[in-house]
Each structure stands twice: as structure tokens, then as C-alpha cells.
Amino acid sequence: EITSLLSLYGGQFSSEQEIHVNSPFWILNIPSEEMARGLMKRTVCAKSVFELWGHGRSAEELYASLKSCPVDKMLPYLQSESTYKVHIHTFNKTLTQGQKIKKIDALEFLPFKGKVNLKNPEHIFWILEDYGMDPNNVPEEPFHLYFGRWIADGQRELIESYSVKKRHFIGNTSMDACLSFIMANHGRVKPNDVVYDPFVGTGGLLISSAHFGAYVCGTDIDYNTIHGLGKASRKNQKWRGPDENIRANLRQYGLEKYYLDALVSDSSRPIWRKGMLFDAIITDPPYGIREATRRTGSQKETVKSAERSTENHIFVSSSYHLSDIFFDLLKFAAEYLVMGGRLVYWLPIYRPEYTEEIIPRHPCLKLISNCEQMLSSHTSRRLITMEKVKEFKDQDQSSYLLDGQYMPYRGHNSFREKYFSGVTKRIAKEEKDNQK
């Protein structure tokens, strides 16, 4: 998430960060405070950002680093008419109040001329101490210490204010609010973008993109979900109410002006005209566990089911293999994304058989990131982010990556079938075993 936002707002990881790979504190090079504030207005992963004045592996190194910090950098915040306070944050260790005061008093060599104001200071300074990641092996002294001026906090409060528990319209697989915002940030969604979700469901992923000022739309094969009809997913509620729909969700958060529409459509048969381009495609495809993987059937295909909604809408579906879903998604993104636009989606994985090779590829899309969310010891899902780097041509219509070369698509006997076959069954079995 941070890497994506740095590419959007400017900045990069410091070369010093390589030393602290496993640290919860990251050192970034950001050109201006304004850019740093812009980044923090988006992130739900980062807690705070500080202007770093000094750091070291010991208290002595920290003090030496602070003494070598340019005075002109510090002076604007140390004036006699200003007010300030100093906080201490320790990761993986709790200090007594006496220990904290002792550490603050040790900074008396800094040229503070202002007055201490603990309630409403103009400037806030932090001592940050890293005691490692192992709660069972906490060292006496920190591995690393930092001192800096607080600039801004992240958007962690969005997780609570956009909680699915408080949402008007939800489904069985509504995306967690935190993950929704992370996905929008991976997609580098910005104001006036057009963001599309081909498996929109109850529209949870549209909300996070709309929050960042993008216009949102989506499609789904489920007629009842799009129209807010049928059985409710909420406990102690049998049927959905008259105003339970995607538009009502966006209205709930004051984001209705960003809602374009949601259509009933089969993702395997794109409905968009040529030249219709999206700035980002952010989606969570069905895995066939809590939500069925379906596509529209025909007379020639084996009919799996026929459903009738309360509006007398008849829907005939046939099987839609998991691997087909992902490769159709990549082909769609390659054709309908703008250059530089991003595709962000979840890929279910059976961990004992996972290799980097199973990630679907396309000639027009570059893999940007591959992040794992653990579900159990054997199963997980990976958040895949891809960026369009090449214009789509007819020859790119049906190809995939195999051993570094793009091969023609050959249906269920192809390379992709070998890897995706059985993934859903294994995950479903493990979920069933866990429930027992």
C-alpha cells in the first residue's frame, strides 16, 4: 500500500530502510511535508508519519545523530513563543512513567526555547523505540531508536466508520472495510477516476474508491443482488428491505454523487463498447465457496440451474471454472484499462502447492505486487496488483504466460488448469473441517 501511494504522491524508501526490513518503523524519502500529508490522508496501514531528526542503534547513537542534525531544520519549531510536548512510543515493550520521564529529560541538550503544553501544543515530538517483533524475547535495550517531529496520522479511523457491521446493505461476502481501502490504494484511485468492479456484489469495493473521489460502477450476474431483492444476509432478518441496494450504501456515506450505475451482466461476456476505458478495475471474484462461480448458459451448454427471482426474472447458469474467471478478468483488464491503469483482485491459494508460476499473466499487464493474507495453515488468498503497460491488440486476446513466454489459450487442458484445478475444493474442505 505504501509503495503504491509513494508512486502516486512522490517519494521512495530510503536506502537505510534495507537495514530494518523487519522493523515496524520505516524510513522514507518524501520531497515535502505536503506530499507526506497527502500520503497519510490515504493510508490505512501506516499509523503516523514524522520528520526524522535523528536515529541510532543505541541512546548514545541517537543523541549523536540529533547533535549533528542541521540547526536551521530544527529552529522554526523551537522558538520561545511556541509550545510543544514530547511523546514516547515503544514497540513490543511497556515502560513505566518514571522511565519515560528519564528518557525525555535526557534530551535537554536540544535547544527547546518554547513552553511545554501537554493539552494543546503547536508542535509534537516523538521518541520511538523498536524492541523487535518477538513478544517472547524482549531485549533490555531497543534495537533502534528514532526522534522526530509529528506531521500527520493515517486513516485508521476509516476502518471503524466504514465497518460492514454498520452498513445498510451487505451480503455473505461483503469485503472488510480495511481491505477495501487497501485495495483502492493499491489501484492508486484518485479523484475523477472511473473505477469498475465486474463482480460488484453488494458494492463494498465501490465505497472505498468513491471515498477517494472516483466515479464508480459495477456489474454482477446475480439479478437479486443488483436489485436488492431476495433473502437478507443479516442475522434475524429474513428479506431485504425496499431500500437495501448499492446506491443506498453510497448514500449512507454521502458518496451518492460518485455512483454511476450497477448492471446485471455476465463477466465472461463483456458488455462494454470498444474504447470504453477504466482507470482502475478493483474486484473480488467468487471462488465457488460462499458464492457460486456462474456464467450465463446457452442451449448448447449443460444447464446447471435455473433460478427465478421475485421479479419473475429467469436466469440460466452453467459452470464457470475458477481459472476461466481469472484469465477472462485479465483479458478484460488488458483491453479496457487505460495505459497505466491498475487491476487489483484476490486470488485463492492452496499454500502447499503454491508457486509464483500460478499467478495469471497477460502480455499487456505487469505484475506490481503480490501480497498474502493468511486464512489458515494451508490456505490463503493473495492480493494481486497489475498495471497496464502495453496497448491491447487482437493477438493478445487469448494468451497467457508460461515459463516466461506467452502461449495461446487452449481451454481446460492448458497450463492454468493444472494449477487451479481443485483449489476451491481444498479450501472448502478446510473451511468445513474448521467449522466442525
Coordinates of C-alpha atoms in Angstrom, one line a residue:
E1 CA 0.0 0.0 0.0
I2 CA 2.8 2.4 1.0
T3 CA 4.7 1.7 -2.2
S4 CA 1.6 2.4 -4.4
L5 CA 0.9 5.7 -2.6
L6 CA 4.6 6.8 -2.9
S7 CA 4.3 6.3 -6.7
L8 CA 1.1 8.4 -6.6
Y9 CA 2.3 11.2 -4.4
G10 CA 6.0 11.1 -4.8
G11 CA 8.8 9.7 -2.7
Q12 CA 10.7 6.4 -2.1
F13 CA 12.0 4.1 0.5
S14 CA 15.3 5.2 2.0
S15 CA 18.4 3.1 1.3
E16 CA 18.8 2.9 5.1
Q17 CA 15.4 1.0 5.2
E18 CA 17.2 -2.1 3.9
I19 CA 18.9 -2.4 7.3
H20 CA 15.5 -2.5 9.1
V21 CA 13.5 -4.9 6.9
N22 CA 11.6 -6.5 9.8
S23 CA 11.1 -3.3 11.7
P24 CA 7.6 -1.7 12.2
F25 CA 9.3 1.7 11.6
W26 CA 10.1 2.6 8.0
I27 CA 12.3 5.4 6.7
L28 CA 11.0 7.1 3.6
N29 CA 12.4 9.9 1.4
I30 CA 9.5 12.3 0.7
P31 CA 10.3 15.6 -1.0
S32 CA 7.9 17.7 1.0
E33 CA 5.7 17.8 4.1
E34 CA 2.7 18.4 1.8
M35 CA 3.3 15.1 0.0
A36 CA 3.7 13.3 3.3
R37 CA 0.3 14.7 4.4
G38 CA -1.2 13.6 1.1
L39 CA 0.0 10.1 1.6
M40 CA -1.3 9.9 5.2
K41 CA -4.7 11.1 4.0
R42 CA -4.9 7.8 2.1
T43 CA -3.2 5.1 4.1
V44 CA -5.0 2.7 6.5
C45 CA -1.8 0.7 7.1
A46 CA 0.5 3.4 8.4
K47 CA -0.2 4.9 11.8
S48 CA 1.8 8.2 11.7
V49 CA 4.5 10.0 9.8
F50 CA 7.3 12.0 11.4
E51 CA 10.0 14.3 10.2
L52 CA 13.1 12.3 11.2
W53 CA 15.6 14.4 13.2
G54 CA 17.9 11.6 14.4
H55 CA 18.1 7.8 14.9
G56 CA 20.6 5.2 16.1
R57 CA 21.1 1.7 17.5
S58 CA 21.6 3.0 21.0
A59 CA 20.7 6.1 23.0
E60 CA 24.3 7.4 22.5
E61 CA 24.0 7.0 18.7
L62 CA 20.6 8.7 18.8
Y63 CA 22.0 11.7 20.8
A64 CA 25.0 12.0 18.4
S65 CA 22.6 11.9 15.4
L66 CA 20.5 14.7 17.0
K67 CA 23.5 16.8 17.7
S68 CA 24.5 16.6 14.0
C69 CA 21.1 17.5 12.8
P70 CA 21.1 20.9 10.9
V71 CA 20.1 23.6 13.3
D72 CA 18.1 25.5 10.6
K73 CA 15.9 22.5 10.2
M74 CA 15.0 22.5 14.0
L75 CA 14.9 26.2 14.8
P76 CA 11.4 27.0 13.3
Y77 CA 9.9 24.6 15.9
L78 CA 11.9 25.6 18.9
Q79 CA 11.1 29.3 19.1
S80 CA 10.4 30.9 22.5
E81 CA 6.8 31.8 21.6
S82 CA 5.9 28.3 20.6
T83 CA 4.5 25.4 22.6
Y84 CA 5.5 21.7 22.5
K85 CA 5.3 18.3 24.1
V86 CA 7.3 15.1 23.8
H87 CA 5.7 11.6 23.5
I88 CA 7.4 8.2 23.8
H89 CA 6.2 5.1 21.9
T90 CA 7.8 1.7 22.5
F91 CA 7.1 -1.2 20.1
N92 CA 6.9 -4.6 21.9
K93 CA 7.6 -3.2 25.4
T94 CA 5.9 -1.1 28.1
L95 CA 7.8 1.5 30.0
T96 CA 6.9 2.9 33.4
Q97 CA 6.1 6.6 33.7
G98 CA 9.4 7.1 35.5
Q99 CA 11.4 5.5 32.7
K100 CA 9.6 7.7 30.2
I101 CA 10.4 10.9 32.1
K102 CA 14.1 9.9 32.4
K103 CA 14.3 9.4 28.6
I104 CA 12.7 12.8 27.9
D105 CA 14.9 14.6 30.4
A106 CA 18.0 13.1 28.6
L107 CA 17.1 15.3 25.6
E108 CA 17.7 18.5 27.5
F109 CA 20.6 19.3 25.2
L110 CA 18.1 20.1 22.4
P111 CA 17.7 23.9 22.1
F112 CA 14.0 24.0 23.1
K113 CA 13.0 27.6 24.0
G114 CA 9.3 27.3 24.0
K115 CA 6.9 26.3 26.7
V116 CA 5.7 22.8 27.4
N117 CA 1.9 22.4 26.8
L118 CA 0.6 18.9 27.3
K119 CA -3.0 19.6 26.2
N120 CA -2.8 21.7 23.0
P121 CA 0.8 22.1 21.8
E122 CA 1.8 23.6 18.5
H123 CA 4.5 21.0 17.9
I124 CA 4.6 17.4 19.0
F125 CA 7.8 15.4 19.1
W126 CA 8.1 11.6 19.5
I127 CA 10.8 9.2 20.7
L128 CA 10.2 5.9 19.0
E129 CA 11.9 2.7 20.3
D130 CA 11.9 -0.6 18.5
Y131 CA 12.2 -3.7 20.7
G132 CA 11.8 -6.2 17.9
M133 CA 8.9 -8.4 16.8
D134 CA 9.1 -11.3 19.2
P135 CA 6.9 -10.8 22.3
N136 CA 8.5 -13.8 24.0
N137 CA 12.0 -12.5 23.7
V138 CA 12.0 -8.7 24.5
P139 CA 15.5 -7.2 24.9
E140 CA 16.5 -4.9 27.7
E141 CA 17.6 -2.2 25.3
P142 CA 15.9 -1.3 22.0
F143 CA 17.3 -2.4 18.6
H144 CA 16.8 1.0 17.2
L145 CA 15.7 4.5 18.4
Y146 CA 14.2 7.4 16.4
F147 CA 13.3 11.0 17.3
G148 CA 11.2 13.3 15.1
R149 CA 8.5 15.8 14.7
W150 CA 5.0 14.5 14.2
I151 CA 3.4 15.5 10.9
A152 CA 0.2 13.6 10.4
D153 CA -1.7 10.4 11.3
G154 CA -3.0 7.8 8.9
Q155 CA -6.7 7.0 8.2
R156 CA -7.1 4.1 10.6
E157 CA -10.4 5.5 11.8
L158 CA -11.9 4.7 8.4
I159 CA -11.9 1.0 9.3
E160 CA -14.4 1.7 12.1
S161 CA -16.5 4.4 10.4
Y162 CA -17.0 2.3 7.2
S163 CA -17.4 -1.0 9.2
V164 CA -19.5 -3.6 7.4
K165 CA -21.4 -4.1 10.7
K166 CA -22.9 -0.6 10.3
R167 CA -23.6 -0.8 6.6
H168 CA -27.1 -0.6 5.2
F169 CA -26.7 -3.2 2.5
I170 CA -24.5 -6.3 3.0
G171 CA -24.1 -9.8 1.6
N172 CA -22.4 -13.0 2.6
T173 CA -19.1 -11.9 1.2
S174 CA -19.0 -8.2 1.7
M175 CA -15.4 -7.1 1.8
D176 CA -13.9 -5.9 5.1
A177 CA -13.6 -2.1 5.2
C178 CA -9.8 -2.1 5.9
L179 CA -9.1 -4.4 2.9
S180 CA -11.4 -2.3 0.7
F181 CA -9.3 0.8 1.3
I182 CA -6.0 -1.1 0.9
M183 CA -7.3 -2.4 -2.5
A184 CA -8.3 1.2 -3.6
N185 CA -4.8 2.4 -2.6
H186 CA -3.1 -0.5 -4.5
G187 CA -5.2 0.7 -7.5
R188 CA -3.9 4.3 -7.0
V189 CA -7.5 5.5 -7.2
K190 CA -7.7 9.3 -7.3
P191 CA -10.4 12.0 -7.8
N192 CA -12.3 11.8 -11.1
D193 CA -11.1 8.3 -11.9
V194 CA -13.7 5.8 -13.2
V195 CA -13.4 2.6 -11.2
Y196 CA -15.1 -0.6 -12.2
D197 CA -15.9 -3.9 -10.4
P198 CA -17.0 -6.8 -12.6
F199 CA -18.1 -8.8 -9.6
V200 CA -19.7 -6.0 -7.7
G201 CA -22.0 -7.9 -5.3
T202 CA -23.2 -5.5 -2.7
G203 CA -20.7 -2.8 -3.8
G204 CA -18.3 -2.8 -0.8
L205 CA -15.3 -2.1 -3.1
L206 CA -17.1 0.8 -4.8
I207 CA -17.4 2.6 -1.5
S208 CA -13.7 2.9 -0.8
S209 CA -13.0 4.2 -4.3
A210 CA -15.8 6.7 -4.1
H211 CA -14.4 7.9 -0.7
F212 CA -11.2 8.9 -2.6
G213 CA -13.3 10.8 -5.2
A214 CA -13.6 8.3 -8.0
Y215 CA -16.8 7.6 -10.0
V216 CA -17.8 4.0 -9.6
C217 CA -19.7 1.4 -11.4
G218 CA -20.0 -2.4 -11.5
T219 CA -21.7 -5.4 -12.9
D220 CA -22.8 -8.8 -11.4
I221 CA -24.5 -11.8 -12.7
D222 CA -26.8 -12.0 -9.7
Y223 CA -30.0 -10.2 -10.6
N224 CA -31.3 -10.3 -7.0
T225 CA -28.2 -8.7 -5.5
I226 CA -28.0 -5.9 -8.1
H227 CA -31.7 -5.0 -7.4
G228 CA -31.6 -5.6 -3.7
L229 CA -34.1 -8.4 -3.7
G230 CA -34.4 -11.8 -2.0
K231 CA -33.2 -13.1 1.3
A232 CA -31.2 -10.9 3.6
S233 CA -27.7 -11.8 4.8
R234 CA -28.1 -10.0 8.1
K235 CA -28.9 -12.1 11.2
N236 CA -32.5 -12.0 12.4
Q237 CA -33.7 -10.5 9.1
K238 CA -35.5 -12.7 6.6
W239 CA -35.9 -10.5 3.5
R240 CA -34.1 -7.4 2.2
G241 CA -35.8 -4.1 2.8
P242 CA -37.1 -1.8 0.0
D243 CA -34.1 0.5 0.2
E244 CA -31.3 -2.1 0.6
N245 CA -29.1 -1.7 -2.5
I246 CA -25.7 -0.4 -3.6
R247 CA -26.9 3.2 -4.2
A248 CA -28.2 3.3 -0.6
N249 CA -24.8 2.3 0.7
L250 CA -23.1 5.1 -1.1
R251 CA -25.9 7.5 0.1
Q252 CA -25.2 6.4 3.7
Y253 CA -21.7 7.7 3.5
G254 CA -22.5 10.9 1.5
L255 CA -21.0 9.4 -1.7
E256 CA -24.0 9.0 -3.9
K257 CA -22.8 11.7 -6.4
Y258 CA -20.0 9.3 -7.4
Y259 CA -22.3 6.4 -8.2
L260 CA -22.6 5.8 -11.9
D261 CA -24.6 2.5 -12.0
A262 CA -24.6 -1.2 -11.4
L263 CA -25.8 -3.6 -14.1
V264 CA -26.8 -7.2 -14.4
S265 CA -24.1 -8.7 -16.6
D266 CA -22.0 -11.8 -17.1
S267 CA -18.3 -11.1 -16.7
S268 CA -17.4 -13.8 -19.2
R269 CA -19.3 -11.8 -21.9
P270 CA -18.2 -8.1 -21.6
I271 CA -21.0 -5.6 -22.5
W272 CA -18.8 -2.6 -23.0
R273 CA -18.2 -0.9 -26.3
K274 CA -14.7 -0.7 -27.8
G275 CA -12.8 2.3 -26.4
M276 CA -14.6 2.3 -23.1
L277 CA -11.7 2.6 -20.7
F278 CA -11.5 2.4 -16.9
D279 CA -8.8 4.0 -14.7
A280 CA -8.9 1.0 -12.3
I281 CA -10.6 -2.4 -12.0
I282 CA -10.9 -3.4 -8.4
T283 CA -12.7 -6.7 -7.6
D284 CA -13.0 -9.8 -5.5
P285 CA -14.0 -12.7 -7.9
P286 CA -16.2 -15.5 -6.5
Y287 CA -14.2 -18.6 -5.5
G288 CA -17.1 -21.1 -5.5
I289 CA -17.1 -21.4 -1.7
R290 CA -19.6 -18.9 -0.2
E291 CA -20.5 -17.5 -3.6
A292 CA -21.1 -19.7 -6.7
T293 CA -19.0 -19.3 -9.8
R294 CA -21.5 -18.8 -12.6
R295 CA -21.9 -17.5 -16.1
T296 CA -24.9 -17.4 -18.5
G297 CA -25.8 -20.6 -20.1
S298 CA -26.9 -21.5 -23.6
Q299 CA -28.9 -24.2 -25.3
K300 CA -25.6 -25.9 -26.3
E301 CA -24.2 -25.9 -22.7
T302 CA -25.1 -28.2 -19.9
V303 CA -27.6 -26.3 -17.8
K304 CA -26.7 -26.4 -14.2
S305 CA -29.5 -24.4 -12.6
A306 CA -32.4 -22.2 -13.3
E307 CA -33.4 -19.5 -10.8
R308 CA -36.5 -17.3 -10.7
S309 CA -36.4 -14.0 -8.7
T310 CA -39.3 -12.1 -7.1
E311 CA -39.4 -10.1 -10.3
N312 CA -40.0 -13.2 -12.5
H313 CA -36.6 -12.8 -14.0
I314 CA -35.4 -16.2 -15.2
F315 CA -31.6 -16.8 -15.1
V316 CA -30.0 -19.9 -16.5
S317 CA -26.4 -20.6 -15.5
S318 CA -23.7 -23.0 -16.4
S319 CA -20.4 -23.9 -14.7
Y320 CA -17.6 -21.3 -14.8
H321 CA -14.3 -22.7 -14.0
L322 CA -12.2 -20.8 -11.4
S323 CA -9.2 -20.5 -13.8
D324 CA -11.5 -19.2 -16.6
I325 CA -12.7 -16.4 -14.2
F326 CA -9.2 -15.1 -13.6
F327 CA -8.0 -15.3 -17.2
D328 CA -11.2 -13.7 -18.5
L329 CA -10.6 -11.0 -15.9
L330 CA -7.0 -10.4 -17.1
K331 CA -8.1 -10.2 -20.8
F332 CA -10.8 -7.7 -19.9
A333 CA -8.4 -5.6 -17.9
A334 CA -5.8 -5.7 -20.8
E335 CA -8.4 -4.4 -23.2
Y336 CA -10.4 -1.9 -21.1
L337 CA -7.9 -0.3 -18.7
V338 CA -6.3 3.0 -19.6
M339 CA -2.5 2.9 -20.0
G340 CA -1.0 2.9 -16.5
G341 CA -4.4 1.8 -15.1
R342 CA -4.4 -1.0 -12.5
L343 CA -6.1 -4.3 -11.9
V344 CA -6.5 -5.3 -8.3
Y345 CA -8.0 -8.6 -7.3
W346 CA -7.9 -11.6 -4.9
L347 CA -6.5 -15.0 -5.9
P348 CA -7.3 -18.0 -3.6
I349 CA -4.3 -20.2 -2.9
Y350 CA -3.6 -23.7 -1.5
R351 CA -0.3 -23.0 0.2
P352 CA 1.4 -26.4 0.0
E353 CA 1.1 -26.3 -3.8
Y354 CA 1.7 -22.6 -4.3
T355 CA 4.4 -21.3 -6.6
E356 CA 4.9 -17.9 -8.2
E357 CA 4.1 -19.5 -11.6
I358 CA 0.4 -19.9 -10.8
I359 CA -0.2 -16.2 -10.9
P360 CA -2.1 -15.5 -14.1
R361 CA -0.2 -13.2 -16.5
H362 CA -1.0 -11.3 -19.7
P363 CA 1.3 -9.6 -22.3
C364 CA -0.3 -6.2 -21.6
L365 CA -0.2 -6.4 -17.8
K366 CA 2.8 -6.1 -15.5
L367 CA 2.7 -7.7 -12.0
I368 CA 3.2 -4.9 -9.5
S369 CA 2.7 -6.6 -6.2
N370 CA 1.6 -10.0 -4.7
C371 CA 0.6 -9.8 -1.0
E372 CA -0.6 -12.8 1.0
Q373 CA -3.4 -12.8 3.5
M374 CA -3.3 -16.0 5.6
L375 CA -6.6 -17.7 6.1
S376 CA -5.3 -21.0 7.7
S377 CA -2.1 -23.0 7.8
H378 CA -2.9 -24.5 4.4
T379 CA -5.0 -21.8 2.7
S380 CA -4.6 -18.1 1.9
R381 CA -5.5 -15.6 -0.7
R382 CA -3.2 -13.2 -2.5
L383 CA -3.9 -9.6 -3.3
I384 CA -2.6 -9.3 -6.9
T385 CA -1.9 -5.8 -8.4
M386 CA -1.2 -5.5 -12.1
E387 CA -0.6 -2.4 -14.3
K388 CA -1.3 -2.0 -17.9
V389 CA 2.0 -1.3 -19.7
K390 CA 1.1 -2.2 -23.4
E391 CA -1.8 -1.4 -25.7
F392 CA -4.2 -4.3 -26.3
K393 CA -4.1 -5.9 -29.8
D394 CA -6.1 -8.7 -31.3
Q395 CA -3.2 -11.2 -30.9
D396 CA -3.4 -10.5 -27.1
Q397 CA -7.0 -11.7 -27.0
S398 CA -6.2 -15.3 -25.9
S399 CA -2.7 -15.8 -24.4
Y400 CA -1.2 -16.5 -21.0
L401 CA 2.3 -16.6 -19.5
L402 CA 4.2 -20.0 -19.3
D403 CA 7.8 -20.2 -18.3
G404 CA 8.5 -16.6 -19.4
Q405 CA 6.8 -17.0 -22.8
Y406 CA 3.2 -16.1 -23.8
M407 CA 1.4 -19.1 -25.1
P408 CA -2.0 -19.4 -26.8
Y409 CA -5.0 -20.2 -24.6
R410 CA -6.1 -23.8 -25.1
G411 CA -9.0 -24.2 -22.7
H412 CA -9.1 -26.7 -19.8
N413 CA -6.1 -28.7 -20.9
S414 CA -3.8 -25.7 -20.6
F415 CA -1.2 -24.8 -18.0
R416 CA -3.6 -22.8 -15.9
E417 CA -6.0 -25.8 -15.4
K418 CA -3.1 -27.8 -13.9
Y419 CA -2.7 -25.3 -11.1
F420 CA -6.2 -24.1 -10.4
S421 CA -8.0 -27.4 -10.5
G422 CA -9.0 -28.5 -7.0
V423 CA -8.0 -25.3 -5.2
T424 CA -11.6 -24.4 -4.4
K425 CA -12.4 -27.9 -3.2
R426 CA -9.4 -27.9 -0.8
I427 CA -10.3 -24.5 0.6
A428 CA -13.9 -25.5 1.0
K429 CA -13.0 -28.8 2.7
E430 CA -10.7 -27.0 5.1
E431 CA -13.4 -24.5 6.0
K432 CA -15.9 -27.3 6.6
D433 CA -13.3 -29.1 8.8
N434 CA -12.7 -25.9 10.8
Q435 CA -16.5 -25.4 11.3
K436 CA -16.7 -29.0 12.7

